[in-house]
Amino acid sequence: MKTTETKLIDDRGRVRTGVFAEPVDHINYRDYDLRTTMDKPRSGLARRWRFNQFQFVSVMSDNWLFGLAIVDLKLVSTGFFYLYDFETGDMFEQSLTQPLARGTVMAPYPERGEAGFAARGTSLRILPYVGGRNIRVSAGDTVQADIELNGDHDPLRLASPAGYSGWVFTRKSAGLLASGQIRWGDRIWRCDERTRGTVDWSCGFMRRETAWNWACLAGCLADGTPVGLNLATGVNESGMTENALWLNGECIKLDFARFEFDRYDPTATWRVATSDGRVDLRFVPSGVRKERLNAWVLASNFRQYAGTFEGVLVDNSGKKIPVAGLRGLIEDHFARW
């Protein structure tokens, strides 16, 4: 039985990097020996204010897709959530910000830490428990959501260097069993036996300017097998990747990902593949959530598309698995923070 807490930063202020088979209990970032590019130690205040953290969860059904994020950048925090209905083409969304991250809580414990955001009558909460997450949204009389994500027993956990003196830690899962419902206005979307979800818990002393592409999907294959996928490029490529495939709850590590797309044509099909040949997918976008912000020290050019994946995955035995009509997300993002 585990009796001691596993920390990411060691007693000498160094970050432990690599892929972790066991949980990292505490992201003790204030113990990190953060320095300038000229090797001058930074203050405790700088360590606090330069640390960024976010959580993103999604729920994917055959006919709709839901996403929610809580982002803590210290100078400002953001909470947003949206629902895209594939049958009607309707996109419902809300986004709120809080100066100095007021009303925002994000505990530095990837396995058990709660996250919350509250502003102007809206409350977002991500509540972890052993093997899952509970997602709750309350926005007055307009939106009420209560979703359970279960089966989170084999996540991908890794930490990698970022820039000259920073690092990024992430804990990701995809293909989780989802239950519950979302009410938006007078409409209700309910999870069924094919509905699956994803969880992304990320933090670190990230590069001042970061650009990335990211893709994920969650659903069921034709034979009913739960499947999940996370692919990214631009964040964790310092000798390791955050790319993984989940089949029936088992995490399979993947190699580097390549994204091919037309940034200036929002209707164009994407292609995403991995260098190990395990993933070769096309993505047809439907709805999009986007924002463009350029505010002094902070900036964001963000496009996150809801759409449909087609193509082939390859399991550990070399068997080719056809993918047809699975819903998912794909993203093009520039951030300055």
Tab-separated table of N, CA, C and O in Angstrom, residues 108-217:
chain	number	residue	atom	x	y	z
A	108	PRO	N	-3.105	21.624	-7.067
A	108	PRO	CA	-1.994	21.024	-7.812
A	108	PRO	C	-1.836	19.521	-7.575
A	108	PRO	O	-0.728	19.027	-7.375
A	109	TYR	N	-2.958	18.805	-7.604
A	109	TYR	CA	-2.950	17.366	-7.334
A	109	TYR	C	-3.669	16.658	-8.487
A	109	TYR	O	-4.902	16.604	-8.515
A	110	PRO	N	-2.937	16.110	-9.460
A	110	PRO	CA	-3.562	15.577	-10.678
A	110	PRO	C	-4.565	14.462	-10.434
A	110	PRO	O	-5.533	14.314	-11.198
A	111	GLU	N	-4.365	13.658	-9.392
A	111	GLU	CA	-5.241	12.513	-9.166
A	111	GLU	C	-6.472	12.866	-8.346
A	111	GLU	O	-7.513	12.212	-8.471
A	112	ARG	N	-6.380	13.891	-7.491
A	112	ARG	CA	-7.461	14.133	-6.540
A	112	ARG	C	-7.843	15.607	-6.386
A	112	ARG	O	-8.772	15.928	-5.652
A	113	GLY	N	-7.154	16.505	-7.057
A	113	GLY	CA	-7.403	17.926	-6.858
A	113	GLY	C	-8.623	18.423	-7.621
A	113	GLY	O	-8.810	18.128	-8.803
A	114	GLU	N	-9.451	19.201	-6.951
A	114	GLU	CA	-10.633	19.776	-7.577
A	114	GLU	C	-10.277	21.029	-8.373
A	114	GLU	O	-9.285	21.708	-8.090
A	115	ALA	N	-11.097	21.332	-9.356
A	115	ALA	CA	-10.976	22.572	-10.134
A	115	ALA	C	-12.333	23.239	-10.183
A	115	ALA	O	-13.363	22.578	-10.339
A	116	GLY	N	-12.320	24.566	-10.034
A	116	GLY	CA	-13.579	25.294	-10.074
A	116	GLY	C	-13.401	26.693	-10.623
A	116	GLY	O	-12.325	27.291	-10.524
A	117	PHE	N	-14.465	27.203	-11.217
A	117	PHE	CA	-14.478	28.564	-11.770
A	117	PHE	C	-15.872	29.127	-11.532
A	117	PHE	O	-16.879	28.451	-11.788
A	118	ALA	N	-15.924	30.360	-11.035
A	118	ALA	CA	-17.217	30.998	-10.778
A	118	ALA	C	-17.153	32.459	-11.193
A	118	ALA	O	-16.199	33.175	-10.854
A	119	ALA	N	-18.174	32.905	-11.941
A	119	ALA	CA	-18.256	34.303	-12.367
A	119	ALA	C	-19.667	34.600	-12.839
A	119	ALA	O	-20.246	33.827	-13.613
A	120	ARG	N	-20.228	35.690	-12.345
A	120	ARG	CA	-21.496	36.232	-12.821
A	120	ARG	C	-22.601	35.181	-12.914
A	120	ARG	O	-23.266	35.032	-13.938
A	121	GLY	N	-22.773	34.434	-11.846
A	121	GLY	CA	-23.858	33.474	-11.777
A	121	GLY	C	-23.595	32.142	-12.442
A	121	GLY	O	-24.480	31.286	-12.487
A	122	THR	N	-22.378	31.950	-12.954
A	122	THR	CA	-22.015	30.693	-13.606
A	122	THR	C	-20.980	29.964	-12.771
A	122	THR	O	-20.013	30.565	-12.302
A	123	SER	N	-21.159	28.677	-12.606
A	123	SER	CA	-20.241	27.850	-11.826
A	123	SER	C	-19.846	26.616	-12.631
A	123	SER	O	-20.712	25.911	-13.166
A	124	LEU	N	-18.523	26.376	-12.726
A	124	LEU	CA	-17.976	25.181	-13.372
A	124	LEU	C	-17.159	24.422	-12.332
A	124	LEU	O	-16.339	25.024	-11.633
A	125	ARG	N	-17.343	23.114	-12.268
A	125	ARG	CA	-16.589	22.316	-11.313
A	125	ARG	C	-16.183	20.988	-11.954
A	125	ARG	O	-16.979	20.348	-12.658
A	126	ILE	N	-14.937	20.592	-11.690
A	126	ILE	CA	-14.432	19.278	-12.081
A	126	ILE	C	-13.984	18.599	-10.792
A	126	ILE	O	-13.049	19.054	-10.129
A	127	LEU	N	-14.672	17.523	-10.428
A	127	LEU	CA	-14.479	16.875	-9.136
A	127	LEU	C	-13.951	15.461	-9.365
A	127	LEU	O	-14.678	14.595	-9.866
A	128	PRO	N	-12.692	15.201	-9.014
A	128	PRO	CA	-12.130	13.866	-9.237
A	128	PRO	C	-12.478	12.895	-8.116
A	128	PRO	O	-12.729	13.286	-6.987
A	129	TYR	N	-12.507	11.633	-8.480
A	129	TYR	CA	-12.613	10.547	-7.524
A	129	TYR	C	-11.839	9.376	-8.115
A	129	TYR	O	-11.379	9.436	-9.269
A	130	VAL	N	-11.638	8.325	-7.363
A	130	VAL	CA	-10.846	7.198	-7.840
A	130	VAL	C	-11.501	6.602	-9.086
A	130	VAL	O	-12.625	6.113	-9.038
A	131	GLY	N	-10.792	6.706	-10.204
A	131	GLY	CA	-11.286	6.136	-11.447
A	131	GLY	C	-12.210	7.008	-12.262
A	131	GLY	O	-12.797	6.539	-13.244
A	132	GLY	N	-12.342	8.294	-11.882
A	132	GLY	CA	-13.250	9.108	-12.684
A	132	GLY	C	-13.269	10.574	-12.318
A	132	GLY	O	-12.509	11.054	-11.474
A	133	ARG	N	-14.151	11.285	-12.993
A	133	ARG	CA	-14.358	12.712	-12.776
A	133	ARG	C	-15.859	12.999	-12.849
A	133	ARG	O	-16.584	12.408	-13.645
A	134	ASN	N	-16.297	13.941	-12.018
A	134	ASN	CA	-17.653	14.462	-12.111
A	134	ASN	C	-17.574	15.894	-12.616
A	134	ASN	O	-16.804	16.701	-12.084
A	135	ILE	N	-18.342	16.225	-13.645
A	135	ILE	CA	-18.335	17.560	-14.246
A	135	ILE	C	-19.696	18.184	-14.000
A	135	ILE	O	-20.730	17.604	-14.369
A	136	ARG	N	-19.686	19.365	-13.396
A	136	ARG	CA	-20.927	20.055	-13.084
A	136	ARG	C	-20.887	21.469	-13.619
A	136	ARG	O	-19.897	22.185	-13.442
A	137	VAL	N	-21.969	21.855	-14.270
A	137	VAL	CA	-22.113	23.210	-14.797
A	137	VAL	C	-23.447	23.759	-14.335
A	137	VAL	O	-24.477	23.088	-14.447
A	138	SER	N	-23.419	24.984	-13.836
A	138	SER	CA	-24.649	25.679	-13.487
A	138	SER	C	-24.533	27.110	-13.976
A	138	SER	O	-23.622	27.837	-13.572
A	139	ALA	N	-25.439	27.491	-14.864
A	139	ALA	CA	-25.476	28.858	-15.393
A	139	ALA	C	-26.892	29.373	-15.288
A	139	ALA	O	-27.628	29.456	-16.284
A	140	GLY	N	-27.297	29.684	-14.066
A	140	GLY	CA	-28.643	30.173	-13.819
A	140	GLY	C	-29.688	29.175	-14.273
A	140	GLY	O	-29.567	27.969	-14.059
A	141	ASP	N	-30.713	29.698	-14.929
A	141	ASP	CA	-31.770	28.839	-15.468
A	141	ASP	C	-31.473	28.369	-16.881
A	141	ASP	O	-32.247	27.615	-17.466
A	142	THR	N	-30.318	28.795	-17.428
A	142	THR	CA	-30.027	28.510	-18.833
A	142	THR	C	-29.389	27.149	-19.040
A	142	THR	O	-29.788	26.383	-19.918
A	143	VAL	N	-28.351	26.839	-18.243
A	143	VAL	CA	-27.579	25.612	-18.448
A	143	VAL	C	-27.423	24.870	-17.133
A	143	VAL	O	-27.056	25.472	-16.109
A	144	GLN	N	-27.679	23.586	-17.165
A	144	GLN	CA	-27.401	22.686	-16.051
A	144	GLN	C	-26.814	21.406	-16.639
A	144	GLN	O	-27.399	20.814	-17.545
A	145	ALA	N	-25.646	20.998	-16.130
A	145	ALA	CA	-25.020	19.776	-16.617
A	145	ALA	C	-24.446	19.001	-15.446
A	145	ALA	O	-23.873	19.582	-14.518
A	146	ASP	N	-24.601	17.696	-15.502
A	146	ASP	CA	-24.020	16.799	-14.507
A	146	ASP	C	-23.587	15.539	-15.243
A	146	ASP	O	-24.420	14.746	-15.672
A	147	ILE	N	-22.278	15.385	-15.417
A	147	ILE	CA	-21.724	14.286	-16.197
A	147	ILE	C	-20.721	13.522	-15.345
A	147	ILE	O	-19.877	14.120	-14.667
A	148	GLU	N	-20.776	12.203	-15.392
A	148	GLU	CA	-19.791	11.336	-14.758
A	148	GLU	C	-18.936	10.696	-15.851
A	148	GLU	O	-19.465	10.164	-16.832
A	149	LEU	N	-17.608	10.759	-15.662
A	149	LEU	CA	-16.672	10.056	-16.536
A	149	LEU	C	-16.007	8.961	-15.717
A	149	LEU	O	-15.318	9.259	-14.723
A	150	ASN	N	-16.174	7.707	-16.117
A	150	ASN	CA	-15.678	6.560	-15.362
A	150	ASN	C	-14.703	5.726	-16.183
A	150	ASN	O	-14.698	5.770	-17.406
A	151	GLY	N	-13.878	4.943	-15.473
A	151	GLY	CA	-12.920	4.059	-16.127
A	151	GLY	C	-11.572	4.685	-16.347
A	151	GLY	O	-10.782	4.214	-17.173
A	152	ASP	N	-11.257	5.743	-15.578
A	152	ASP	CA	-9.989	6.469	-15.744
A	152	ASP	C	-8.886	5.776	-14.933
A	152	ASP	O	-8.380	6.305	-13.951
A	153	HIS	N	-8.503	4.563	-15.387
A	153	HIS	CA	-7.563	3.752	-14.621
A	153	HIS	C	-6.186	3.628	-15.271
A	153	HIS	O	-5.253	3.121	-14.650
A	154	ASP	N	-6.042	4.060	-16.518
A	154	ASP	CA	-4.754	3.915	-17.205
A	154	ASP	C	-4.449	5.183	-17.996
A	154	ASP	O	-4.363	5.160	-19.228
A	155	PRO	N	-4.260	6.313	-17.298
A	155	PRO	CA	-3.980	7.568	-18.008
A	155	PRO	C	-2.532	7.625	-18.496
A	155	PRO	O	-1.674	6.843	-18.060
A	156	LEU	N	-2.284	8.550	-19.398
A	156	LEU	CA	-0.923	8.897	-19.785
A	156	LEU	C	-0.464	10.041	-18.897
A	156	LEU	O	-1.120	11.077	-18.816
A	157	ARG	N	0.685	9.848	-18.225
A	157	ARG	CA	1.263	10.889	-17.381
A	157	ARG	C	2.686	11.136	-17.854
A	157	ARG	O	3.473	10.198	-17.971
A	158	LEU	N	3.023	12.403	-18.100
A	158	LEU	CA	4.404	12.678	-18.487
A	158	LEU	C	4.766	14.119	-18.174
A	158	LEU	O	3.907	15.006	-18.091
A	159	ALA	N	6.058	14.344	-18.008
A	159	ALA	CA	6.620	15.691	-17.864
A	159	ALA	C	7.796	15.810	-18.818
A	159	ALA	O	8.595	14.871	-18.956
A	160	SER	N	7.886	16.957	-19.477
A	160	SER	CA	8.960	17.170	-20.440
A	160	SER	C	9.472	18.597	-20.348
A	160	SER	O	8.743	19.502	-19.920
A	161	PRO	N	10.738	18.825	-20.741
A	161	PRO	CA	11.267	20.190	-20.739
A	161	PRO	C	10.496	21.084	-21.701
A	161	PRO	O	9.937	20.621	-22.700
A	162	ALA	N	10.458	22.396	-21.386
A	162	ALA	CA	9.800	23.379	-22.244
A	162	ALA	C	10.661	24.631	-22.280
A	162	ALA	O	10.877	25.269	-21.245
A	163	GLY	N	11.174	24.970	-23.455
A	163	GLY	CA	12.048	26.127	-23.539
A	163	GLY	C	13.377	25.879	-22.835
A	163	GLY	O	13.815	24.737	-22.660
A	164	TYR	N	14.008	26.971	-22.382
A	164	TYR	CA	15.340	26.862	-21.796
A	164	TYR	C	15.312	26.396	-20.349
A	164	TYR	O	16.189	25.654	-19.908
A	165	SER	N	14.302	26.834	-19.586
A	165	SER	CA	14.304	26.500	-18.162
A	165	SER	C	12.950	26.044	-17.633
A	165	SER	O	12.779	25.907	-16.425
A	166	GLY	N	11.992	25.815	-18.521
A	166	GLY	CA	10.670	25.429	-18.059
A	166	GLY	C	10.379	23.955	-18.256
A	166	GLY	O	11.218	23.162	-18.666
A	167	TRP	N	9.148	23.591	-17.971
A	167	TRP	CA	8.686	22.220	-18.148
A	167	TRP	C	7.165	22.200	-18.220
A	167	TRP	O	6.494	23.151	-17.813
A	168	VAL	N	6.635	21.091	-18.738
A	168	VAL	CA	5.192	20.887	-18.831
A	168	VAL	C	4.875	19.501	-18.288
A	168	VAL	O	5.559	18.521	-18.615
A	169	PHE	N	3.852	19.420	-17.453
A	169	PHE	CA	3.335	18.134	-16.985
A	169	PHE	C	1.914	17.970	-17.514
A	169	PHE	O	1.141	18.939	-17.541
A	170	THR	N	1.566	16.761	-17.923
A	170	THR	CA	0.204	16.506	-18.364
A	170	THR	C	-0.256	15.123	-17.929
A	170	THR	O	0.557	14.188	-17.832
A	171	ARG	N	-1.538	15.028	-17.657
A	171	ARG	CA	-2.194	13.748	-17.354
A	171	ARG	C	-3.437	13.682	-18.233
A	171	ARG	O	-4.327	14.516	-18.111
A	172	LYS	N	-3.484	12.691	-19.121
A	172	LYS	CA	-4.554	12.623	-20.109
A	172	LYS	C	-5.183	11.233	-20.142
A	172	LYS	O	-4.496	10.219	-19.952
A	173	SER	N	-6.500	11.222	-20.410
A	173	SER	CA	-7.251	9.992	-20.614
A	173	SER	C	-8.286	10.231	-21.700
A	173	SER	O	-8.794	11.343	-21.839
A	174	ALA	N	-8.618	9.176	-22.444
A	174	ALA	CA	-9.654	9.292	-23.473
A	174	ALA	C	-10.366	7.959	-23.625
A	174	ALA	O	-9.783	6.899	-23.396
A	175	GLY	N	-11.627	8.023	-24.028
A	175	GLY	CA	-12.438	6.818	-24.181
A	175	GLY	C	-13.155	6.408	-22.912
A	175	GLY	O	-13.593	5.260	-22.785
A	176	LEU	N	-13.322	7.350	-21.972
A	176	LEU	CA	-13.946	7.053	-20.684
A	176	LEU	C	-15.461	6.936	-20.827
A	176	LEU	O	-16.084	7.682	-21.589
A	177	LEU	N	-16.052	6.026	-20.082
A	177	LEU	CA	-17.506	5.867	-20.081
A	177	LEU	C	-18.154	7.121	-19.508
A	177	LEU	O	-17.771	7.600	-18.440
A	178	ALA	N	-19.140	7.654	-20.206
A	178	ALA	CA	-19.817	8.884	-19.781
A	178	ALA	C	-21.281	8.596	-19.489
A	178	ALA	O	-21.946	7.844	-20.211
A	179	SER	N	-21.778	9.225	-18.431
A	179	SER	CA	-23.193	9.124	-18.089
A	179	SER	C	-23.668	10.486	-17.597
A	179	SER	O	-22.875	11.312	-17.149
A	180	GLY	N	-24.969	10.708	-17.662
A	180	GLY	CA	-25.530	11.980	-17.218
A	180	GLY	C	-26.200	12.723	-18.354
A	180	GLY	O	-26.496	12.160	-19.419
A	181	GLN	N	-26.417	14.022	-18.148
A	181	GLN	CA	-27.119	14.808	-19.161
A	181	GLN	C	-26.726	16.274	-19.075
A	181	GLN	O	-26.168	16.737	-18.079
A	182	ILE	N	-27.058	17.006	-20.145
A	182	ILE	CA	-26.827	18.443	-20.250
A	182	ILE	C	-28.139	19.081	-20.669
A	182	ILE	O	-28.750	18.663	-21.665
A	183	ARG	N	-28.564	20.079	-19.935
A	183	ARG	CA	-29.743	20.854	-20.322
A	183	ARG	C	-29.290	22.259	-20.676
A	183	ARG	O	-28.628	22.926	-19.894
A	184	TRP	N	-29.636	22.695	-21.864
A	184	TRP	CA	-29.301	24.057	-22.323
A	184	TRP	C	-30.606	24.672	-22.832
A	184	TRP	O	-31.143	24.246	-23.844
A	185	GLY	N	-31.104	25.656	-22.088
A	185	GLY	CA	-32.404	26.211	-22.432
A	185	GLY	C	-33.486	25.163	-22.219
A	185	GLY	O	-33.567	24.537	-21.168
A	186	ASP	N	-34.286	24.938	-23.238
A	186	ASP	CA	-35.361	23.953	-23.118
A	186	ASP	C	-35.015	22.637	-23.808
A	186	ASP	O	-35.891	21.795	-24.036
A	187	ARG	N	-33.726	22.426	-24.130
A	187	ARG	CA	-33.306	21.186	-24.773
A	187	ARG	C	-32.410	20.372	-23.841
A	187	ARG	O	-31.664	20.929	-23.024
A	188	ILE	N	-32.467	19.050	-23.976
A	188	ILE	CA	-31.681	18.155	-23.138
A	188	ILE	C	-30.951	17.158	-24.030
A	188	ILE	O	-31.531	16.570	-24.953
A	189	TRP	N	-29.666	16.976	-23.757
A	189	TRP	CA	-28.847	15.971	-24.425
A	189	TRP	C	-28.409	14.949	-23.374
A	189	TRP	O	-27.783	15.310	-22.381
A	190	ARG	N	-28.716	13.688	-23.601
A	190	ARG	CA	-28.418	12.630	-22.635
A	190	ARG	C	-27.334	11.693	-23.167
A	190	ARG	O	-27.302	11.370	-24.367
A	191	CYS	N	-26.464	11.255	-22.272
A	191	CYS	CA	-25.473	10.243	-22.621
A	191	CYS	C	-26.164	8.898	-22.822
A	191	CYS	O	-27.155	8.589	-22.146
A	192	ASP	N	-25.646	8.098	-23.760
A	192	ASP	CA	-26.131	6.736	-23.943
A	192	ASP	C	-24.961	5.766	-23.823
A	192	ASP	O	-23.860	6.151	-23.408
A	193	GLU	N	-25.167	4.508	-24.200
A	193	GLU	CA	-24.135	3.486	-23.988
A	193	GLU	C	-22.919	3.692	-24.871
A	193	GLU	O	-21.850	3.118	-24.612
A	194	ARG	N	-22.998	4.509	-25.897
A	194	ARG	CA	-21.863	4.766	-26.785
A	194	ARG	C	-21.134	6.071	-26.450
A	194	ARG	O	-20.102	6.362	-27.038
A	195	THR	N	-21.650	6.839	-25.532
A	195	THR	CA	-21.049	8.130	-25.201
A	195	THR	C	-19.765	7.923	-24.406
A	195	THR	O	-19.737	7.157	-23.441
A	196	ARG	N	-18.727	8.617	-24.806
A	196	ARG	CA	-17.428	8.506	-24.144
A	196	ARG	C	-16.844	9.907	-23.926
A	196	ARG	O	-17.274	10.888	-24.542
A	197	GLY	N	-15.830	9.997	-23.034
A	197	GLY	CA	-15.277	11.299	-22.687
A	197	GLY	C	-13.764	11.300	-22.597
A	197	GLY	O	-13.103	10.257	-22.694
A	198	THR	N	-13.212	12.500	-22.402
A	198	THR	CA	-11.770	12.693	-22.273
A	198	THR	C	-11.488	13.641	-21.116
A	198	THR	O	-12.326	14.473	-20.760
A	199	VAL	N	-10.285	13.513	-20.556
A	199	VAL	CA	-9.823	14.390	-19.487
A	199	VAL	C	-8.400	14.821	-19.803
A	199	VAL	O	-7.536	13.984	-20.109
A	200	ASP	N	-8.135	16.117	-19.697
A	200	ASP	CA	-6.801	16.684	-19.929
A	200	ASP	C	-6.467	17.580	-18.748
A	200	ASP	O	-7.124	18.601	-18.520
A	201	TRP	N	-5.446	17.212	-17.977
A	201	TRP	CA	-4.983	17.960	-16.793
A	201	TRP	C	-3.545	18.363	-17.089
A	201	TRP	O	-2.659	17.511	-17.127
A	202	SER	N	-3.283	19.659	-17.304
A	202	SER	CA	-1.949	20.102	-17.737
A	202	SER	C	-1.508	21.342	-16.975
A	202	SER	O	-2.334	22.178	-16.578
A	203	CYS	N	-0.200	21.473	-16.797
A	203	CYS	CA	0.341	22.625	-16.077
A	203	CYS	C	1.826	22.758	-16.380
A	203	CYS	O	2.435	21.863	-16.980
A	204	GLY	N	2.410	23.865	-15.934
A	204	GLY	CA	3.855	23.995	-16.040
A	204	GLY	C	4.326	25.418	-16.231
A	204	GLY	O	3.541	26.372	-16.276
A	205	PHE	N	5.644	25.529	-16.323
A	205	PHE	CA	6.300	26.785	-16.696
A	205	PHE	C	6.534	26.691	-18.206
A	205	PHE	O	7.586	26.253	-18.675
A	206	MET	N	5.538	27.096	-18.955
A	206	MET	CA	5.517	26.877	-20.390
A	206	MET	C	6.302	27.967	-21.124
A	206	MET	O	6.592	29.027	-20.573
A	207	ARG	N	6.622	27.684	-22.363
A	207	ARG	CA	7.293	28.685	-23.179
A	207	ARG	C	6.428	29.942	-23.270
A	207	ARG	O	5.205	29.850	-23.351
A	208	ARG	N	7.079	31.084	-23.267
A	208	ARG	CA	6.361	32.365	-23.291
A	208	ARG	C	5.410	32.441	-24.467
A	208	ARG	O	4.287	32.923	-24.351
A	209	GLU	N	5.852	31.973	-25.608
A	209	GLU	CA	4.984	31.840	-26.771
A	209	GLU	C	4.952	30.369	-27.158
A	209	GLU	O	5.998	29.737	-27.313
A	210	THR	N	3.760	29.838	-27.279
A	210	THR	CA	3.575	28.416	-27.577
A	210	THR	C	2.535	28.278	-28.673
A	210	THR	O	1.510	28.958	-28.655
A	211	ALA	N	2.815	27.407	-29.622
A	211	ALA	CA	1.851	27.116	-30.682
A	211	ALA	C	1.743	25.609	-30.813
A	211	ALA	O	2.754	24.901	-30.758
A	212	TRP	N	0.521	25.117	-30.973
A	212	TRP	CA	0.365	23.676	-31.071
A	212	TRP	C	-0.849	23.314	-31.905
A	212	TRP	O	-1.746	24.112	-32.132
A	213	ASN	N	-0.849	22.078	-32.366
A	213	ASN	CA	-2.028	21.407	-32.909
A	213	ASN	C	-2.335	20.222	-32.015
A	213	ASN	O	-1.434	19.592	-31.458
A	214	TRP	N	-3.620	19.932	-31.894
A	214	TRP	CA	-4.057	18.882	-30.969
A	214	TRP	C	-5.307	18.229	-31.528
A	214	TRP	O	-6.114	18.876	-32.199
A	215	ALA	N	-5.450	16.927	-31.280
A	215	ALA	CA	-6.635	16.197	-31.706
A	215	ALA	C	-6.993	15.168	-30.646
A	215	ALA	O	-6.113	14.609	-29.985
A	216	CYS	N	-8.284	14.930	-30.482
A	216	CYS	CA	-8.720	13.849	-29.614
A	216	CYS	C	-10.041	13.304	-30.125
A	216	CYS	O	-10.798	14.006	-30.807
A	217	LEU	N	-10.289	12.050	-29.797
A	217	LEU	CA	-11.583	11.441	-30.087
A	217	LEU	C	-11.910	10.477	-28.965
A	217	LEU	O	-11.040	10.010	-28.239
